[in-house]
Short mmCIF file of C-alpha atoms in Angstrom, two decimals:
data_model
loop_
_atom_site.label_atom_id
_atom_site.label_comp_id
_atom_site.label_asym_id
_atom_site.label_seq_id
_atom_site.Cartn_x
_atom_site.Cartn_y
_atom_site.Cartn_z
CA UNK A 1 65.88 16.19 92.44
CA UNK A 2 67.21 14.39 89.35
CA UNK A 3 65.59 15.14 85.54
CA UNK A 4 64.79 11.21 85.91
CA UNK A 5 62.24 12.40 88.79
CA UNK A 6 60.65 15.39 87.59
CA UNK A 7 57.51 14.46 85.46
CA UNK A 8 58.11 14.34 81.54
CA UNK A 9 57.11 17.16 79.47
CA UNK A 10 55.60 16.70 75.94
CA UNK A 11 59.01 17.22 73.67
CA UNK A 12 61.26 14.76 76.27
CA UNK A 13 58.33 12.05 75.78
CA UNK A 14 58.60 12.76 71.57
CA UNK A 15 62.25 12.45 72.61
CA UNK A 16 62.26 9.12 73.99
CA UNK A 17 59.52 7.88 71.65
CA UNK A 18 62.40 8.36 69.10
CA UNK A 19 65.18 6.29 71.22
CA UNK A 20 62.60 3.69 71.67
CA UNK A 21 59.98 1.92 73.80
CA UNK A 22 62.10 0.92 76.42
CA UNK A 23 63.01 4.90 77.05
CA UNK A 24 59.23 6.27 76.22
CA UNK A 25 57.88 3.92 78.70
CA UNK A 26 59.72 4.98 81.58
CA UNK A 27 58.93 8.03 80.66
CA UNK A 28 55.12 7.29 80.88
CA UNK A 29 55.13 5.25 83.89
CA UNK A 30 56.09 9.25 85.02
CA UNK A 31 53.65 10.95 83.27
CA UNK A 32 51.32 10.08 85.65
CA UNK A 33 52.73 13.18 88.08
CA UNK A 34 52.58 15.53 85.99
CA UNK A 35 49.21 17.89 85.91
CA UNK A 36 46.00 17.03 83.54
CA UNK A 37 47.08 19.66 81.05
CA UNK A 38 50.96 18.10 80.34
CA UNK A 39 49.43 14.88 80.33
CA UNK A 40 47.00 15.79 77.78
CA UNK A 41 49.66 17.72 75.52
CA UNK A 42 51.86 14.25 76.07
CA UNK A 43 49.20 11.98 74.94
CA UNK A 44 48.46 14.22 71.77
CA UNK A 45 52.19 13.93 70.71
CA UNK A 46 52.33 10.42 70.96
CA UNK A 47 49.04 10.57 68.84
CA UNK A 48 50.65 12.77 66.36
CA UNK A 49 53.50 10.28 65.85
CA UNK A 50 51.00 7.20 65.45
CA UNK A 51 49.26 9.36 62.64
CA UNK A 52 52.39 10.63 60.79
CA UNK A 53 54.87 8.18 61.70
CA UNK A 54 53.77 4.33 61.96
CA UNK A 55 55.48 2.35 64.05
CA UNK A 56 54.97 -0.47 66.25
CA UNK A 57 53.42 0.63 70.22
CA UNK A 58 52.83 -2.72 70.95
CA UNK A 59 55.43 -2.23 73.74
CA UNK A 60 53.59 1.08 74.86
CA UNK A 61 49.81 0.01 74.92
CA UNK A 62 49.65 -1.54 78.87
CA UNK A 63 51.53 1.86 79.74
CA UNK A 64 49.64 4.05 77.83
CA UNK A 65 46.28 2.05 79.06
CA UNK A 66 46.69 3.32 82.18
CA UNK A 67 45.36 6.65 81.50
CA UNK A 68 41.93 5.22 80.48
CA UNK A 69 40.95 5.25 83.93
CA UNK A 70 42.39 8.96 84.52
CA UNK A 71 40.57 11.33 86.88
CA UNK A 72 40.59 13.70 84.28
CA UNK A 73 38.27 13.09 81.20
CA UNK A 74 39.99 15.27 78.37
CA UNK A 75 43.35 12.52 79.04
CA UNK A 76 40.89 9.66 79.06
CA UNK A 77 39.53 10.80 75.87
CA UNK A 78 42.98 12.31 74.48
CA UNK A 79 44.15 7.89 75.08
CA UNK A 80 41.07 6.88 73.66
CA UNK A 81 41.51 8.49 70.90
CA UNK A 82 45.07 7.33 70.49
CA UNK A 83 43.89 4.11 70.97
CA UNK A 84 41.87 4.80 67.87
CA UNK A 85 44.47 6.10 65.77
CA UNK A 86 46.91 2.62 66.90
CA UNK A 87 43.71 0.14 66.18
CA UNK A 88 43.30 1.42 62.58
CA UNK A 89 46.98 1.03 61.76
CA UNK A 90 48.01 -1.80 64.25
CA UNK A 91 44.93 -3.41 65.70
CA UNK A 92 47.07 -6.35 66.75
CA UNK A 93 49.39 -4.02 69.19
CA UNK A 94 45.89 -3.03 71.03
CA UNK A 95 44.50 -6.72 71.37
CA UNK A 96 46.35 -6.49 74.87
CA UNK A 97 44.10 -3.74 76.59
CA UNK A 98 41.15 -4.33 74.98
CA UNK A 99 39.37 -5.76 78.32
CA UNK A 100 39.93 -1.96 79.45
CA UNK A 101 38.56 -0.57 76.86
CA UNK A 102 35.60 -2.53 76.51
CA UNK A 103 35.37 -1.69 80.32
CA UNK A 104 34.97 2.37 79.86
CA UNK A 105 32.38 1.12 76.91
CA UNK A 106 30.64 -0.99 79.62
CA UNK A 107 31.26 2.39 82.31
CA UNK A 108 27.68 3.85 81.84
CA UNK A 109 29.27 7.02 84.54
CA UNK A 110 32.00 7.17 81.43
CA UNK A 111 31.94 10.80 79.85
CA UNK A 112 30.25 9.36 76.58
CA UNK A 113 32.64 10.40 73.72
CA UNK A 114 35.28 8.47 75.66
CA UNK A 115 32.88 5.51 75.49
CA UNK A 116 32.55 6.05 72.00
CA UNK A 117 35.92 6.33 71.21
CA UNK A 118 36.45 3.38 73.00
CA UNK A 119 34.20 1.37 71.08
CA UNK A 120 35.55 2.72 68.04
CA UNK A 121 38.79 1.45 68.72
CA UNK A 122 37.43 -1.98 69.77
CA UNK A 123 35.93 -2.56 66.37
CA UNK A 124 39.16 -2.16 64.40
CA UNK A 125 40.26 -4.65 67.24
CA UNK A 126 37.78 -7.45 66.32
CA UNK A 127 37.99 -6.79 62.72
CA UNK A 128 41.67 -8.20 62.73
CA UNK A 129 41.31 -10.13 66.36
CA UNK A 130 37.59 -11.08 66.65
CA UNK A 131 37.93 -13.45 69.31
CA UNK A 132 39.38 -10.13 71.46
CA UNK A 133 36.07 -8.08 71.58
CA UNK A 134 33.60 -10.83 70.45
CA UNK A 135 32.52 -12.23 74.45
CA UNK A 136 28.63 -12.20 74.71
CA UNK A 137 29.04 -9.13 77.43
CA UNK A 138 31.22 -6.73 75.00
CA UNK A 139 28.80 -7.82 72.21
CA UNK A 140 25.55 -6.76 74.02
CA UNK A 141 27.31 -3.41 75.10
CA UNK A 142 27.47 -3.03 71.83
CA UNK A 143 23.85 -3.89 70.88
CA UNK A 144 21.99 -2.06 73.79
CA UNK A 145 23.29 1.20 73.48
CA UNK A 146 22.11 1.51 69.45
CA UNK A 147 18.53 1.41 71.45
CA UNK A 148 18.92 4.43 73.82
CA UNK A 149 22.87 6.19 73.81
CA UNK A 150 24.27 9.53 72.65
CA UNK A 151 24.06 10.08 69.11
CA UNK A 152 27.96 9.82 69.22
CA UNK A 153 28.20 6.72 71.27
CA UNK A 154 25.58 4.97 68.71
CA UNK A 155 27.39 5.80 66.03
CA UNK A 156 30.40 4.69 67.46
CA UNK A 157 28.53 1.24 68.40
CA UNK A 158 27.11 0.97 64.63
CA UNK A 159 31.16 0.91 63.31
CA UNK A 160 32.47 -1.24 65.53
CA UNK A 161 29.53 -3.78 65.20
CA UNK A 162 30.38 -3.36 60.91
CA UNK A 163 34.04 -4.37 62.15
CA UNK A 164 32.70 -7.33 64.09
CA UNK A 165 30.94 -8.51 61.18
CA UNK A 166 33.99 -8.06 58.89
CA UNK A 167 36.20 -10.20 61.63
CA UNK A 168 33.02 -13.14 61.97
CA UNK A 169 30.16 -12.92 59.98
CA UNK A 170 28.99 -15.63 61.92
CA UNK A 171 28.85 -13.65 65.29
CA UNK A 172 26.17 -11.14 64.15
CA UNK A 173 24.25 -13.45 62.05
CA UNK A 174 21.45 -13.98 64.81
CA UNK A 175 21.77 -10.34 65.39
CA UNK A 176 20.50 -9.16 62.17
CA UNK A 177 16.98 -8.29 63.27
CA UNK A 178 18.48 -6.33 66.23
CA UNK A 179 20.28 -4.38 63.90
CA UNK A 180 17.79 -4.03 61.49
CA UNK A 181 15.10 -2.63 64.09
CA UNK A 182 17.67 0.45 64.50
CA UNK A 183 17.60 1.75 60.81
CA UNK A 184 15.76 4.14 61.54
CA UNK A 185 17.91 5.94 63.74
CA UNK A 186 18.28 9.36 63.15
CA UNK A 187 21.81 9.62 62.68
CA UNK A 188 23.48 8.64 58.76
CA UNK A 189 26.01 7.31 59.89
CA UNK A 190 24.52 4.61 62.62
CA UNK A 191 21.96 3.84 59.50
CA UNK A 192 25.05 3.30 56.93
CA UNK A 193 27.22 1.77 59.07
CA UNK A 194 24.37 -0.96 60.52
CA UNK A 195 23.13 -1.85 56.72
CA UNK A 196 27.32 -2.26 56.11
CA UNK A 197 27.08 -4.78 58.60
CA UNK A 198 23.99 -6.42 57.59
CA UNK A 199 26.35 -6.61 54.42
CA UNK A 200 28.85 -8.42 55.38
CA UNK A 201 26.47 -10.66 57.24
CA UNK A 202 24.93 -10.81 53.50
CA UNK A 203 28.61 -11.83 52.61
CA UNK A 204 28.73 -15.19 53.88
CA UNK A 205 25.46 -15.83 54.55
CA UNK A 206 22.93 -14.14 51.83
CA UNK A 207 20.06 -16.12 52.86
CA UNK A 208 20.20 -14.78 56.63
CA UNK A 209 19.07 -11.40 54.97
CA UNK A 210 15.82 -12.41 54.41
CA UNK A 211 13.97 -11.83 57.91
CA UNK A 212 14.99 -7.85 57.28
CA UNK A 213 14.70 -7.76 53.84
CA UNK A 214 11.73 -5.64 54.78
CA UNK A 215 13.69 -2.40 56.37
CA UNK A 216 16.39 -2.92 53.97
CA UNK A 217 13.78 -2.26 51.42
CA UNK A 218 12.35 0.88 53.11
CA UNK A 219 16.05 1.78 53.07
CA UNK A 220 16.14 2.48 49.18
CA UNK A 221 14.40 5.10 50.03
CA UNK A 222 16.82 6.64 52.44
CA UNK A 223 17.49 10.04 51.99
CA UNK A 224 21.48 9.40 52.10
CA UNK A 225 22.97 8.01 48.73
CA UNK A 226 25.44 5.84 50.92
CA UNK A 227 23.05 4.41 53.12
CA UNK A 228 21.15 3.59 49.76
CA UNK A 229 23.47 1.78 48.45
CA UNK A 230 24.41 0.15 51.38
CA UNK A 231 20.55 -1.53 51.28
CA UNK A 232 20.83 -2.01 47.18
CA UNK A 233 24.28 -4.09 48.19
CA UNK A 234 22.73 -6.47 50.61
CA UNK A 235 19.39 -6.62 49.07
CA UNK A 236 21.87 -7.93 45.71
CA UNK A 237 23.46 -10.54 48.02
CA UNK A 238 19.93 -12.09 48.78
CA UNK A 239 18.61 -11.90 45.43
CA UNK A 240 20.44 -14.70 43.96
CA UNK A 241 19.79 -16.84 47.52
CA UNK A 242 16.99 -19.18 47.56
CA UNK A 243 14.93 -16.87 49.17
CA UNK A 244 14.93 -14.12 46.83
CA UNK A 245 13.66 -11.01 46.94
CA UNK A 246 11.48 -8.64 44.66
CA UNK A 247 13.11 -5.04 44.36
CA UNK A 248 12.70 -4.27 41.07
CA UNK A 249 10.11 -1.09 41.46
CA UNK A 250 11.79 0.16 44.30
CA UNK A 251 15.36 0.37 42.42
CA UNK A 252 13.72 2.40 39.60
CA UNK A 253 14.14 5.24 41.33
CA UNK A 254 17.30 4.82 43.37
CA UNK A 255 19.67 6.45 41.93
CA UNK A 256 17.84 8.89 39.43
CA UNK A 257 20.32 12.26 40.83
CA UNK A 258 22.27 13.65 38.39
CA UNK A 259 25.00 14.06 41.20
CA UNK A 260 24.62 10.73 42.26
CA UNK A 261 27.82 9.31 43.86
CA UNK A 262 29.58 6.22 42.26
CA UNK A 263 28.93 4.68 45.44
CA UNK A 264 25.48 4.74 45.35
CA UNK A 265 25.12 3.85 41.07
CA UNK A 266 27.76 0.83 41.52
CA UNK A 267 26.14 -0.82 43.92
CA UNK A 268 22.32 -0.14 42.10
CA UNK A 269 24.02 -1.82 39.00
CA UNK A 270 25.22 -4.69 41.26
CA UNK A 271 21.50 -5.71 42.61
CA UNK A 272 20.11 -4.95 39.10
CA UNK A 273 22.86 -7.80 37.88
CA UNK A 274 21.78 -9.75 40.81
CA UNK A 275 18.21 -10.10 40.20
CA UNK A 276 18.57 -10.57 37.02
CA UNK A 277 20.48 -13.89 37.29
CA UNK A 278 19.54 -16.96 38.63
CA UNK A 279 23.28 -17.56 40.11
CA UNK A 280 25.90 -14.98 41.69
CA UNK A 281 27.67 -12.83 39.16
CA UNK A 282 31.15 -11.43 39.65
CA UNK A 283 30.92 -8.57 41.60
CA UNK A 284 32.66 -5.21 40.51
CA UNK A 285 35.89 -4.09 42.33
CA UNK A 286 35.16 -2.81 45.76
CA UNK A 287 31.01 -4.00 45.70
CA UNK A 288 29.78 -7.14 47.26
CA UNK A 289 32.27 -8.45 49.25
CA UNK A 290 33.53 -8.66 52.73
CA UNK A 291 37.21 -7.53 51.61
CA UNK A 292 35.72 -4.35 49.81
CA UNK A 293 33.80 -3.27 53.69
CA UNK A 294 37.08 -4.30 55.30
CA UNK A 295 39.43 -1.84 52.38
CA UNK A 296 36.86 0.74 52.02
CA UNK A 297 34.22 2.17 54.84
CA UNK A 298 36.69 4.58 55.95
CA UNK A 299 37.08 6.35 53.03
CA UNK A 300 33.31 6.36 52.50
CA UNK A 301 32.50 7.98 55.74
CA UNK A 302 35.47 10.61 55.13
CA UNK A 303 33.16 10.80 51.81
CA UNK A 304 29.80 10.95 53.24
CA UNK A 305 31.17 13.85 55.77
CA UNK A 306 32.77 15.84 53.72
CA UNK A 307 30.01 15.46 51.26
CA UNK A 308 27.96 17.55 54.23
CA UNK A 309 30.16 19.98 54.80
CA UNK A 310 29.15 23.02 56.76
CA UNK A 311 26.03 20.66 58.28
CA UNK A 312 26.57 19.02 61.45
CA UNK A 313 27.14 15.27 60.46
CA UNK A 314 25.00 14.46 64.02
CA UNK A 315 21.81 16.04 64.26
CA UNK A 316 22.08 18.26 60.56
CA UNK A 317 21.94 21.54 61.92
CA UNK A 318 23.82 24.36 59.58
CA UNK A 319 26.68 25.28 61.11
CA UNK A 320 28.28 28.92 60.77
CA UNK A 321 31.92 29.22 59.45
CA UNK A 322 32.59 31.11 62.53
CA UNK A 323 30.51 29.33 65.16
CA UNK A 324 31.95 27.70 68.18
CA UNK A 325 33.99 23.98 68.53
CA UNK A 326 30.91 21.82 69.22
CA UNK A 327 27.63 22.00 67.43
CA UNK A 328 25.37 24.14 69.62
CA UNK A 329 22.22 21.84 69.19
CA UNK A 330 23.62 18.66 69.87
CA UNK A 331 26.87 19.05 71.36
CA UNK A 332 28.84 16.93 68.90
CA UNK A 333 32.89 18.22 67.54
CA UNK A 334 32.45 19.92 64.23
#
């Protein structure tokens, strides 16, 4: 038997990676014999090389999307999560398979973190391609599970839904009570990243804001600084519509930490501006615009985790410098 048939290892896929996608995708249309643990090493390489070495993969997504429908769930999750990695940096090669990963969102049997990375990767997807991941069924996978998923999957659903908003405001703007009704969710980072859509929503359409300006109000008093501003920044964007909106006792005590992030005291300065103007003012660099959510909520969660460091970002357990992989009350990666 030939090298050409034996099943690729890990370094002769990085090998062929480097020659070029015509090599590296015969050698994954080979992976495919080679046992769960090589093709979970393989996939991880390739990942590595998306993170440290951009290229274009738009050659290697409809091979690699194969292995989203794996029998084994660490590979489906290991391609997920490349898929991830390419849809930050390239979202345009992944338009191509994102039917099949909206299908393992849709997959309610799907082990859930490879639903939620899918749906991760779907909202960088629409954020550059909208017209990719906005059908009615993709969107409403993406509503119903804020109601009743896994922790991880919501928050998951929350970003991608942001990412929706940033590609078509439009899409979400009859969605905004929908979202709103999930603000209370018990995870940060589903509240933070459904008040960064309401947002964007806010963007192009400040008046929309109105109908939730209610539980974006009960949001100032969020115990998170960046979901806090989050609800200052939209409540600013329907200030100056014709609607309105009467914060001004609410904001006084907003942002009265000492360590309050710049975050949090940008965006309080922003509303303050806004109410106190009968027409839209400028807004500062990186507040109040769809551009700044586009540019910046990535660095903000990396913020808002490490900010909680040592506390499990899910369900805010302490967690032990020497304590296992996953949190041990909710289940989630540390």
């Amino acid at each position: 038997m030939s090298d050409l048939d034996q099943p690729p290892t890990p370094d002769c896929l990085l090998e062929r990676l480097r020659r070029g996608a015509r090599e590296a995708t015969a050698c994954l249309d080979r992976l495919d014999a080679a046992d769960a643990e090589t093709r979970k090493r393989a996939l991880q390489a390739v990942q590595a090389v998306a993170e440290e070495s951009p290229r274009s993969f738009s050659a290697l997504t409809r091979p690699l999307s194969v292995f989203l429908t794996d029998d084994d769930r660490a590979v489906r999750l290991t391609v997920a999560k490349l898929f991830v990695t390419l849809a930050q940096s390239e979202p345009a090669a992944v338009v191509s398979v994102a039917d099949e990963l909206a299908d393992r969102l849709a997959d309610e049997g799907e082990f859930y973190y490879v639903r939620a990375r899918s749906a991760e990767a779907l909202g960088y997807v629409a954020a550059d391609s909208p017209d990719a991941v906005t059908d009615p069924e993709t969107l409403a996978d993406l509503h119903i599970g804020l109601a009743f998923d896994e922790p991880e999957v919501r928050e998951k659903l929350a970003k991608a839904l942001a990412y929706v908003a940033v590609g078509t405001p439009e899409r979400l703007r009859h969605h905004v009570d929908s979202l709103a009704d999930q603000l209370d969710d018990d995870n940060e980072l589903v509240r933070y990243h459904l008040c960064t859509a309401l947002v964007v929503v806010g963007c192009a359409s400040p008046e929309t804001l109105l109908d939730v300006a209610k539980p974006l109000r009960r949001q100032l008093g969020d115990e998170n600084p960046y979901v806090r501003g989050r609800a200052a920044e939209a409540l600013g964007l329907l200030a100056v519509s014709d609607a309105g909106v009467e914060i001004e006792r609410e904001l006084e005590s907003v942002a009265t930490e000492d360590d309050a992030p710049p975050f949090l005291t940008d965006r309080v300065a922003f509303c303050r501006r806004q109410l106190a103007t009968e027409t839209s003012v400028e807004p500062p660099d990186g507040v109040g615009t769809i551009e700044s959510v586009r540019t910046g909520t990535d660095d903000v969660v990396e913020e808002m985790n490490a900010s909680a460091d040592g506390v499990c970002s899910h369900c805010g357990l302490v967690l032990s410098e020497t304590g296992p992989p996953m949190c041990p009350q909710c289940g989630a990666p540390r």
